[in-house]
Short mmCIF file of C-alpha atoms in Angstrom, two decimals:
data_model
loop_
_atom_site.label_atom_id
_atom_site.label_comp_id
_atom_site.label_asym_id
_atom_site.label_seq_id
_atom_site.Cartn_x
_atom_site.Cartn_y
_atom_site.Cartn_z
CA UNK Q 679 -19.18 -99.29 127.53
CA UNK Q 680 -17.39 -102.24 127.94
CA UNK Q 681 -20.32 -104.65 127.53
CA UNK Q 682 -21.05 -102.79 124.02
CA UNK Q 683 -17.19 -103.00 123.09
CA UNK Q 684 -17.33 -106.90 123.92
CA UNK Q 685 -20.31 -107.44 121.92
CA UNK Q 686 -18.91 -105.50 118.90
CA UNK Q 687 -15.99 -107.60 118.69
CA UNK Q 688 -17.72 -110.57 118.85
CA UNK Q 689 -20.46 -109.60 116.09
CA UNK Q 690 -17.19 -108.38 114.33
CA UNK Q 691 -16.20 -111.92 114.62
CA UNK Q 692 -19.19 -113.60 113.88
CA UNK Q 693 -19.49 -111.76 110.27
CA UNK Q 694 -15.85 -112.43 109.54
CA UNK Q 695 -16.11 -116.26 110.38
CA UNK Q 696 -19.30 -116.14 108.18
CA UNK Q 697 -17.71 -114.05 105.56
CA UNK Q 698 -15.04 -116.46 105.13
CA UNK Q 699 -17.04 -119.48 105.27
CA UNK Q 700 -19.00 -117.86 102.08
CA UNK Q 701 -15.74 -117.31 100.33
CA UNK Q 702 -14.82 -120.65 101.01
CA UNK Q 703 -17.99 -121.86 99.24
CA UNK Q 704 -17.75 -119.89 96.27
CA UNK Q 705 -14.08 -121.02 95.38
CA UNK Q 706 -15.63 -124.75 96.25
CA UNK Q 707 -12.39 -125.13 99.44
CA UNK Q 708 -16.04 -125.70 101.89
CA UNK Q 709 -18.30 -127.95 102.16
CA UNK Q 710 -22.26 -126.42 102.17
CA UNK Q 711 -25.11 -127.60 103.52
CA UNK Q 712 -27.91 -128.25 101.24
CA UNK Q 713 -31.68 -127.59 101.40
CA UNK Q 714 -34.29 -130.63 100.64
CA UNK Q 715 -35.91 -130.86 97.16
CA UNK Q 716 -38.99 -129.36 98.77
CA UNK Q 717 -37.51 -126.59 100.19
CA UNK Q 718 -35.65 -125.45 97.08
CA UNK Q 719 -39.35 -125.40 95.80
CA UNK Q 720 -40.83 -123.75 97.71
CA UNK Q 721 -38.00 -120.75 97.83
CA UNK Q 722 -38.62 -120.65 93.62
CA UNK Q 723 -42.24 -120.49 93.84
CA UNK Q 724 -41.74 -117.56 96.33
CA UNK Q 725 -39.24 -115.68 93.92
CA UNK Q 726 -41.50 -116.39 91.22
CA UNK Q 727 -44.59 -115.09 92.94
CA UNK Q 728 -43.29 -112.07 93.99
CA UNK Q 729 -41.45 -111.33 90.48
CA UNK Q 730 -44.89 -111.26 88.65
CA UNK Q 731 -46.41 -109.57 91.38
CA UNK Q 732 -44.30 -106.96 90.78
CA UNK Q 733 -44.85 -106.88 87.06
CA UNK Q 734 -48.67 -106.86 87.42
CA UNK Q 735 -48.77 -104.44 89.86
CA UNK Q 736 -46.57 -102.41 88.08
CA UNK Q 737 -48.47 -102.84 84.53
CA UNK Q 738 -51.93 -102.26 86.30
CA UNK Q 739 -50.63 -98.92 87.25
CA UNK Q 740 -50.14 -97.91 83.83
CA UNK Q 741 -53.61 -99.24 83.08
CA UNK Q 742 -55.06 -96.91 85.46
CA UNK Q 743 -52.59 -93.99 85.32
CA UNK Q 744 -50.93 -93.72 81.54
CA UNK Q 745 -49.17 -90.60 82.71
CA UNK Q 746 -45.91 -91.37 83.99
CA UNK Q 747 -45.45 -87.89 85.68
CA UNK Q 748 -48.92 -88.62 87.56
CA UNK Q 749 -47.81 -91.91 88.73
CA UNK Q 750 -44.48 -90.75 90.34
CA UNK Q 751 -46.65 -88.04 92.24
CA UNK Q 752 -48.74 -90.29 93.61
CA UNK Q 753 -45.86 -92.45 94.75
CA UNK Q 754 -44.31 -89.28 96.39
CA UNK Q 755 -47.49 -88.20 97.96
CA UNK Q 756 -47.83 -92.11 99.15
CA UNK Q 757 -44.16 -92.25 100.83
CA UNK Q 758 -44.92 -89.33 102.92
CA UNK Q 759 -48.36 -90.19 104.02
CA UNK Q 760 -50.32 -87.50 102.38
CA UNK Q 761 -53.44 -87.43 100.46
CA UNK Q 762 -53.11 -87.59 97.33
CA UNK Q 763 -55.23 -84.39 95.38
CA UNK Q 764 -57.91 -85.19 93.02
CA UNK Q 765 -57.34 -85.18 89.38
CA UNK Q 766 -59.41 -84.60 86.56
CA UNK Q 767 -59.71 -87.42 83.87
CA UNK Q 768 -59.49 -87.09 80.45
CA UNK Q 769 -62.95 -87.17 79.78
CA UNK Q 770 -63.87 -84.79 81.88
CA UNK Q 771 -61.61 -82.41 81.04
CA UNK Q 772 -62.86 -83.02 77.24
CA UNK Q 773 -65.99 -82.65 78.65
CA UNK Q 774 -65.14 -78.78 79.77
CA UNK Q 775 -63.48 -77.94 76.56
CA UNK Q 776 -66.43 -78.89 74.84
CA UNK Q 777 -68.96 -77.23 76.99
CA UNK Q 778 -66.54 -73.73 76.61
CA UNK Q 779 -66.58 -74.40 72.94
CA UNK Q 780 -70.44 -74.61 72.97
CA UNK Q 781 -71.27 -71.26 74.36
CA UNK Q 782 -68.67 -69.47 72.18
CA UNK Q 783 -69.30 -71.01 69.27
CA UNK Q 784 -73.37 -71.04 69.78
CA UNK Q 785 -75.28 -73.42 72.07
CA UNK Q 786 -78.07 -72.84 69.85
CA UNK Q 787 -76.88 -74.35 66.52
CA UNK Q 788 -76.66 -78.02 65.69
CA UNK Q 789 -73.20 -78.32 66.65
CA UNK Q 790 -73.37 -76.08 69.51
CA UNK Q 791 -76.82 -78.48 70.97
CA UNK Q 792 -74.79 -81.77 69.84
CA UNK Q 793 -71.41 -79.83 71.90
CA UNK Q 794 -73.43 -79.82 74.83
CA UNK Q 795 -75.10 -83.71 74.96
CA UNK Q 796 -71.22 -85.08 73.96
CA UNK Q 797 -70.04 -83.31 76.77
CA UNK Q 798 -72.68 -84.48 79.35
CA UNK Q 799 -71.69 -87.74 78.04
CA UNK Q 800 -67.64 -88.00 78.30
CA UNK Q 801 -68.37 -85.90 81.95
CA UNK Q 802 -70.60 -89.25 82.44
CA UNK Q 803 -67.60 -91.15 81.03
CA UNK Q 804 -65.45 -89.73 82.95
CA UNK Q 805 -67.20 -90.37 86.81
CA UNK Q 806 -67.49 -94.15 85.60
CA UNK Q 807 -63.18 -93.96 84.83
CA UNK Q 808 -62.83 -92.01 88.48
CA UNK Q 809 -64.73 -95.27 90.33
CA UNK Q 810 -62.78 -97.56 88.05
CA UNK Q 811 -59.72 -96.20 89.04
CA UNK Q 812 -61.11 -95.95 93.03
CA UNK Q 813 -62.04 -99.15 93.03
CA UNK Q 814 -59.31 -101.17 91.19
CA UNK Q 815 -56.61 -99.13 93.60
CA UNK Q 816 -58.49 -100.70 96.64
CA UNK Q 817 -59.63 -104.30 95.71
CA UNK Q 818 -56.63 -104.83 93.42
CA UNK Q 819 -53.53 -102.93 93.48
CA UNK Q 820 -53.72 -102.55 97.39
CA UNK Q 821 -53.55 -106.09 98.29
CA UNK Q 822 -50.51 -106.56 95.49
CA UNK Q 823 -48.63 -103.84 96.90
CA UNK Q 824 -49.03 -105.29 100.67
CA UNK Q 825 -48.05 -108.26 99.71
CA UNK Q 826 -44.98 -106.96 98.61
CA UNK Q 827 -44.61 -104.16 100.59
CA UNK Q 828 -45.40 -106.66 103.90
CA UNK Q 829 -45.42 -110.43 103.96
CA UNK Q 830 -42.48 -110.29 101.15
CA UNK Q 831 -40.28 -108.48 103.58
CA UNK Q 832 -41.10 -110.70 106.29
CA UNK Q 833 -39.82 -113.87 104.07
CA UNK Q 834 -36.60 -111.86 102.77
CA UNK Q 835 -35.87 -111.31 106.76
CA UNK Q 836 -36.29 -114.63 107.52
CA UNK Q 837 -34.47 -116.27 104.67
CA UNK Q 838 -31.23 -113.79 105.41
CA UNK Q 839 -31.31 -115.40 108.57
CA UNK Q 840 -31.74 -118.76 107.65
CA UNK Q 841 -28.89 -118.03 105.26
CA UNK Q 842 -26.77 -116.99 108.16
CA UNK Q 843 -27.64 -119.88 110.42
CA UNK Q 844 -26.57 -122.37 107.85
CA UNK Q 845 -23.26 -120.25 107.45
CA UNK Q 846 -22.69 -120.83 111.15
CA UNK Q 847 -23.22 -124.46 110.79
CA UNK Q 848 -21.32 -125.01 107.78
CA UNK Q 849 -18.10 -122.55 109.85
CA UNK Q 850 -19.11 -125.26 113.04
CA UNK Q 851 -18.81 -128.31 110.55
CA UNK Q 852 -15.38 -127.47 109.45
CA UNK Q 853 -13.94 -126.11 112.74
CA UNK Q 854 -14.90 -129.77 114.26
CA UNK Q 855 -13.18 -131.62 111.26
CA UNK Q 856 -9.85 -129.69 111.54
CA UNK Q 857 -10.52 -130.37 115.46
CA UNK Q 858 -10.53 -133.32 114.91
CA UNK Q 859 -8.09 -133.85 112.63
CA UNK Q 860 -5.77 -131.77 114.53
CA UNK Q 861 -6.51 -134.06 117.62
CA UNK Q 862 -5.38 -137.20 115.70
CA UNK Q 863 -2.47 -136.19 114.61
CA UNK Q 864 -1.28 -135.39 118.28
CA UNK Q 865 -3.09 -138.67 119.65
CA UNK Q 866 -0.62 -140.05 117.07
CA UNK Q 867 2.61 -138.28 117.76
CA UNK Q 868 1.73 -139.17 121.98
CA UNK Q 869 1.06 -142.50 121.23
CA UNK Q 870 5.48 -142.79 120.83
CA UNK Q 871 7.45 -144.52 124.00
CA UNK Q 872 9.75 -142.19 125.66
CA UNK Q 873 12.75 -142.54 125.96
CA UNK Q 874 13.61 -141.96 129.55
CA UNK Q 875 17.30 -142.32 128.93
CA UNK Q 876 17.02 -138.91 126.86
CA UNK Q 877 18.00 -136.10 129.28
CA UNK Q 878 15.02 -134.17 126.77
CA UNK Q 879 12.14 -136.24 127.53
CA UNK Q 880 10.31 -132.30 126.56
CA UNK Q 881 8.85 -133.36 123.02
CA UNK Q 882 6.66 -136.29 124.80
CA UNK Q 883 5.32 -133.92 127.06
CA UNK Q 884 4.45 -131.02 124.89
CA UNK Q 885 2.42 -133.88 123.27
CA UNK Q 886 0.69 -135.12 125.87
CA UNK Q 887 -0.36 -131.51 126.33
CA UNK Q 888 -1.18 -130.97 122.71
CA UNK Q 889 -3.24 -133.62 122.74
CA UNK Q 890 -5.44 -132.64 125.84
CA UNK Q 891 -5.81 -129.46 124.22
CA UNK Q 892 -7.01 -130.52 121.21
CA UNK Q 893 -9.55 -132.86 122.85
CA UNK Q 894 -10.77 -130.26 124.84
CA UNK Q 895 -11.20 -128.01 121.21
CA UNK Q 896 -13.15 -131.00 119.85
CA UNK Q 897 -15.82 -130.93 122.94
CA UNK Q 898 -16.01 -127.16 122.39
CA UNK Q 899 -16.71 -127.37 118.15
CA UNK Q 900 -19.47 -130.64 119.46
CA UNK Q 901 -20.85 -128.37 121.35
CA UNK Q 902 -20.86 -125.07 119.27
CA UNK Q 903 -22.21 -127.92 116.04
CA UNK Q 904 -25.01 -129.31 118.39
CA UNK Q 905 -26.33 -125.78 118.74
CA UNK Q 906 -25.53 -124.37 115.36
CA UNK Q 907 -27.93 -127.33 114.37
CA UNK Q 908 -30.79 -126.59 116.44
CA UNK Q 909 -30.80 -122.63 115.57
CA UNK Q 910 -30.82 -123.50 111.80
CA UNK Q 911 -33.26 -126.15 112.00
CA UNK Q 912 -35.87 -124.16 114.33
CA UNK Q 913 -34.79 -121.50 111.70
CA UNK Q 914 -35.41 -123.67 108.88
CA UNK Q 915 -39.28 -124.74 110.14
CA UNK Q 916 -39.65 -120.98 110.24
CA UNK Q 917 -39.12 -120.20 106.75
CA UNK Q 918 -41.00 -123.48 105.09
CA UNK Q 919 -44.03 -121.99 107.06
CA UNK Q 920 -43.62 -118.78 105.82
CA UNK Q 921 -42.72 -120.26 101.96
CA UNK Q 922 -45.87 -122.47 102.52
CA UNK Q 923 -47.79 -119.45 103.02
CA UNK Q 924 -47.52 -118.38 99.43
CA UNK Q 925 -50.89 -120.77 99.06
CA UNK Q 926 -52.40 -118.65 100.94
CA UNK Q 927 -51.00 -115.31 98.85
CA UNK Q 928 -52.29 -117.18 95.93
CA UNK Q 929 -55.99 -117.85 97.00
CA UNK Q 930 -56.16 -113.64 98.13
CA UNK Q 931 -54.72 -112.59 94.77
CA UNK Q 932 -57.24 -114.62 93.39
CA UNK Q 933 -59.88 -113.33 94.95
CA UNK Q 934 -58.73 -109.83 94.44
CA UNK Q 935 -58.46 -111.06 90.93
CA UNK Q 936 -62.14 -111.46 90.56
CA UNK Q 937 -63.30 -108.11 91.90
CA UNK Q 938 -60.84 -106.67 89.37
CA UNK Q 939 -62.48 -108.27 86.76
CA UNK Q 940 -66.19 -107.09 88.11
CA UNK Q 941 -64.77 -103.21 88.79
CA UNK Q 942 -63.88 -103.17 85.13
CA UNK Q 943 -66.93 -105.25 83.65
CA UNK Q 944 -69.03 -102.43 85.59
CA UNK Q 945 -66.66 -99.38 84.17
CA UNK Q 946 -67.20 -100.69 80.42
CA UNK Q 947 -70.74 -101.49 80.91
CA UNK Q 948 -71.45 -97.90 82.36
CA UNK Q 949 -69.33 -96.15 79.65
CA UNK Q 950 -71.67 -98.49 76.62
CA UNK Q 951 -74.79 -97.51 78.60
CA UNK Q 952 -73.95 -94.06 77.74
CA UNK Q 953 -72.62 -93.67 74.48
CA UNK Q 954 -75.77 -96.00 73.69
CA UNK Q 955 -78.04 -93.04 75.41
CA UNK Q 956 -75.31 -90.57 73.88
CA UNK Q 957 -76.47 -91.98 70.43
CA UNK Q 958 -80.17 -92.04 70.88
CA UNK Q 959 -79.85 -88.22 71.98
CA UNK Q 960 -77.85 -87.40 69.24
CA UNK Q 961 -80.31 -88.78 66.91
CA UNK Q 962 -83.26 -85.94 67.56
CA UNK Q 963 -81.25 -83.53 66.17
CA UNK Q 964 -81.59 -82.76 61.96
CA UNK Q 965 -78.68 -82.25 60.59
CA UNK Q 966 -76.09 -82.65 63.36
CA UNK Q 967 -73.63 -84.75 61.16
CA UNK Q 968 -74.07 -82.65 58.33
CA UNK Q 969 -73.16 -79.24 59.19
CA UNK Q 970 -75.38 -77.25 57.28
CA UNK Q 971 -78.74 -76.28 57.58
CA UNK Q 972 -78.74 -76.08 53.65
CA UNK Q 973 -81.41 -78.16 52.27
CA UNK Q 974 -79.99 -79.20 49.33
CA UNK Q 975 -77.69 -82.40 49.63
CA UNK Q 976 -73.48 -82.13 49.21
CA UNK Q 977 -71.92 -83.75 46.07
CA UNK Q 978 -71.71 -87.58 47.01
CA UNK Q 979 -67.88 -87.78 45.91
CA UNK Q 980 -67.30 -85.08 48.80
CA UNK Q 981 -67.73 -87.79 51.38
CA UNK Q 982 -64.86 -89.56 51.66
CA UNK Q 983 -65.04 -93.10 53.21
CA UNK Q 984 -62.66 -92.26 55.97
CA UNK Q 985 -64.39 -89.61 57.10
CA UNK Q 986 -67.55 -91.75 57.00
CA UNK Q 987 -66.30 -94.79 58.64
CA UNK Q 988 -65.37 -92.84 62.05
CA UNK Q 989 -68.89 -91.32 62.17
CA UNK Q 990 -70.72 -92.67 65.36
CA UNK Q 991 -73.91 -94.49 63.85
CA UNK Q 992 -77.15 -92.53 65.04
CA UNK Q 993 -80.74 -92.72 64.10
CA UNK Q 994 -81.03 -90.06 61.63
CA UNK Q 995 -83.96 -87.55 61.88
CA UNK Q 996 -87.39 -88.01 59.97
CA UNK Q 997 -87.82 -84.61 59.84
CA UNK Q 998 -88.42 -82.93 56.45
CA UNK Q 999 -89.58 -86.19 54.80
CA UNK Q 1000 -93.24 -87.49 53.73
CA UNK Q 1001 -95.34 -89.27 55.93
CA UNK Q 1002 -94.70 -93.77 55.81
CA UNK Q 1003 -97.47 -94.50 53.77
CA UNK Q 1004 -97.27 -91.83 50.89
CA UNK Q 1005 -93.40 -92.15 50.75
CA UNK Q 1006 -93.68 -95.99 50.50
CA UNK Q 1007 -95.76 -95.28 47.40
CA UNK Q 1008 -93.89 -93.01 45.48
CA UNK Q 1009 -91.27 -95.61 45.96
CA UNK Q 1010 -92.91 -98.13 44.11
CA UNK Q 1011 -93.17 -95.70 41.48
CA UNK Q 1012 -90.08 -93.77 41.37
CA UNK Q 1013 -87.33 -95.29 39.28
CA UNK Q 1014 -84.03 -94.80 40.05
CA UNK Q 1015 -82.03 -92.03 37.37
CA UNK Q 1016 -80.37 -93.29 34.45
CA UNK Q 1017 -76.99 -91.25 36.42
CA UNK Q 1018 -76.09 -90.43 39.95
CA UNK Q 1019 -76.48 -93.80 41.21
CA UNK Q 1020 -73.46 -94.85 43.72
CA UNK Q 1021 -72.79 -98.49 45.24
CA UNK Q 1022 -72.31 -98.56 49.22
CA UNK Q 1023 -70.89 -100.58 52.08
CA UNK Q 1024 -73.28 -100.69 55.16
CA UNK Q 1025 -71.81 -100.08 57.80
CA UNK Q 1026 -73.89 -100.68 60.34
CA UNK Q 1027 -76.94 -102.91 60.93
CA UNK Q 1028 -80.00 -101.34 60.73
CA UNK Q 1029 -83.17 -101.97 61.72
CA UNK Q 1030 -85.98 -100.92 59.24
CA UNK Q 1031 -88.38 -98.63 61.38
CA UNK Q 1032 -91.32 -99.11 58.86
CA UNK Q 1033 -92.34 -100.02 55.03
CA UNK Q 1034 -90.78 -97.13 53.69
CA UNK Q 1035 -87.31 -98.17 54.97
CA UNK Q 1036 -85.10 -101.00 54.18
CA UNK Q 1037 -82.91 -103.06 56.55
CA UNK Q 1038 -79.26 -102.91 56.38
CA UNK Q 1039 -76.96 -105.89 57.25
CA UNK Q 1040 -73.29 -104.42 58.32
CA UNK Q 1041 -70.72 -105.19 55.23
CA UNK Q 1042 -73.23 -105.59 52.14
CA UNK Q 1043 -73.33 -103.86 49.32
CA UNK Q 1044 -76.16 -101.52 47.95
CA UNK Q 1045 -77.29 -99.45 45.14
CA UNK Q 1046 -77.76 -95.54 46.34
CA UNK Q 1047 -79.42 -92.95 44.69
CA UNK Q 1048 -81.06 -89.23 45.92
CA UNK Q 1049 -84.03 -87.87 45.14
CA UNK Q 1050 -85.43 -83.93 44.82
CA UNK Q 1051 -86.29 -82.31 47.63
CA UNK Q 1052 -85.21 -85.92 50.02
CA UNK Q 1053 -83.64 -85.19 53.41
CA UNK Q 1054 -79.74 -85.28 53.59
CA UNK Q 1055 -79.70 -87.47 55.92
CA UNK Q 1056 -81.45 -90.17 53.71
CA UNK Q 1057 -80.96 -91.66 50.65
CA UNK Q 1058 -82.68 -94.01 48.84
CA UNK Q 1059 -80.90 -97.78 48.58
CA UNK Q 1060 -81.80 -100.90 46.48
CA UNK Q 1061 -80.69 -104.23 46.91
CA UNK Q 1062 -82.06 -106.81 44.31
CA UNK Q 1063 -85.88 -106.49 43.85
CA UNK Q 1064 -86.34 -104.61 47.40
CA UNK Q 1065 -86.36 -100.86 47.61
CA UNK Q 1066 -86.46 -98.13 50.86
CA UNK Q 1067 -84.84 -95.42 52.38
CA UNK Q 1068 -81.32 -96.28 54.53
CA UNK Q 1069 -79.91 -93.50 56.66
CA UNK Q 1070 -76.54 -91.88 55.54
CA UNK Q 1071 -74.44 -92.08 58.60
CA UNK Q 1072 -74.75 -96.07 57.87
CA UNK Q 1073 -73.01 -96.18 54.63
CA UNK Q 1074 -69.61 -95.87 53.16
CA UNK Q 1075 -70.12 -94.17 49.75
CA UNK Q 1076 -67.79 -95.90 47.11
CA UNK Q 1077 -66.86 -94.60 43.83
#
């Protein structure tokens, strides 16, 4: 009990001396001890490395997680070492709305069949986003978040203490100049001749005394300095290697950089590879962007360009329409009707699957007419002296 006492007072003692010293400094009444240039840089790199660590890691988790509500459960689930419960994406939980709406609404009709292959295709979508995120979280976020959670700590600790070693050498520095101030002053007040005549020859022998003492203070504060200076500069070589370390940080998040950068070049290449199979699937069935099984065609100022513009571009069906060579024919035949003619902004290239079809360059202009008894998904464009069929889900009708 009375070992813990002693050693309370003393720590007691310690963080008052330092707590003063520190006051001292701020109101510029103590004299501080100053790091080299290199040091100082080192210290800002650090701060600065682990202030945009912070802000990447914390940015990168709204990449992956928009939700803010998901990302504090996770963070709740992480602090007391629990798994963390799957979650459904987006997509796939589109995905399952679709596939309900399908077999209410009729898996058998156009939109019920073109229901059922968007769905495969955001449930598709949604795997790929589910190894993104798995995959990101290891080889990205992971290392970040040890780095802060870890080697960051380590430096703070260390620095603290160097902070408090330097405090105890600056509180040793001044001690040992009022030492030794104090000690002149009575070297100079002893250094008087008594006067042995006095019947009070007291004063000259309180300063002999004085001045013993204070001598004996000045070894003590030499002392004390000597090893106040070795703690802070072992202390010192600790933290540089630590600081210089931050190389090191850099070359990992670097590397963990890269595999970010492969994890999502692999998500977006997956989620193109199947919209593009998406599209060619969508493509076999008549009439899926139409909605109607009607025959004849709707009134061309009925499709508005917005509406047009956010269709996906698919290969439209040949069904209904004459065979290549006979339609070709009757095209070099057919002239257009004196009314009912509309100009049209491709949309999309297209790539002219034979004679009787004409290639489309996204953003050019064309002439567009129908014909009796064409498919709706076709009409038939001109551009100067060359004539074909172009698929509707490629244009934007203008007035």
């Amino acid at each position: 009990m009375d070992f813990n006492m002693k050693k309370l007072a003393s720590d007691a003692g310690i963080f008052f001396t330092r707590a003063v010293q520190f006051t001292e400094e701020k109101f510029g009444q103590a004299e501080k001890t100053e790091l080299d240039a290199h040091f100082e840089n080192l210290l800002a790199r650090a701060d600065s490395t682990k202030n945009w660590t912070e802000k990447i890691l914390r940015q990168t988790e709204v990449l992956l997680q928009p939700n803010p509500s998901a990302r504090v459960e996770e963070f709740l689930y992480e602090k007391l070492d629990r798994k963390v419960p799957s979650r459904v994406t987006n997509g796939e939980l589109l995905a399952q709305y679709m596939s309900e709406a399908a077999s209410e609404l009729g898996p058998t009709t156009p939109y019920g069949k073109t229901l059922i292959k968007v769905a495969e295709a955001e449930k598709r979508l949604g795997a790929a986003e589910r190894d993104f995120i798995h995959t990101a979280s290891i080889n990205f976020l992971t290392p970040l978040r040890n780095f802060l959670e870890g080697d960051w700590k380590t430096i703070s600790k260390e620095r603290r203490l160097l902070q408090n070693r330097r405090l105890d050498l600056d509180a040793c520095k001044a001690r040992l100049k009022k030492a030794k101030a104090a000690e002149a002053k009575a070297t100079c007040e002893g250094d008087t001749v008594p006067d042995f005549q006095e019947t009070r020859p007291r004063n000259y022998i309180l300063s002999a005394s004085a001045s013993a003492l204070w001598n004996d203070e000045v070894d003590k504060s030499e002392q004390e300095l000597r090893i106040a200076q070795t703690e802070f500069d072992r202390q010192a070589e600790v933290t540089r290697l630590l600081l210089e370390g931050i190389s090191s940080t850099h070359a990992n998040h670097l590397r963990c950089l890269h595999e970010f950068v492969e994890s999502q070049t692999t998500y977006y290449a997956q989620c193109y590879r199947h919209m593009l199979d998406l599209q060619k699937q969508l493509g076999r069935f008549p009439g899926t962007f139409v909605g109607t099984t009607e025959p004849a065609s709707p009134p061309l100022s009925s499709t508005s360009p917005t509406t047009t513009a956010a269709t996906m571009p698919v290969e439209p069906s040949m069904a209904g329409m004459a065979p290549s060579g006979e339609t070709a024919l009757c095209l070099e035949e057919v002239a257009p009707p004196a009314s009912g003619t509309r100009k049209a902004r491709v949309l999309y290239d297209y790539e002219a699957a034979d004679s009787s079809e004409l290639a489309l360059l996204a953003d050019e202009l064309i002439t567009v007419y129908s014909l009796p008894g064409m498919d709706p998904d076709w009409l038939i464009g001109e551009r100067g002296n060359k004539k074909g069929k172009v698929p509707v889900t490629y244009l934007e009708l203008l007035s």
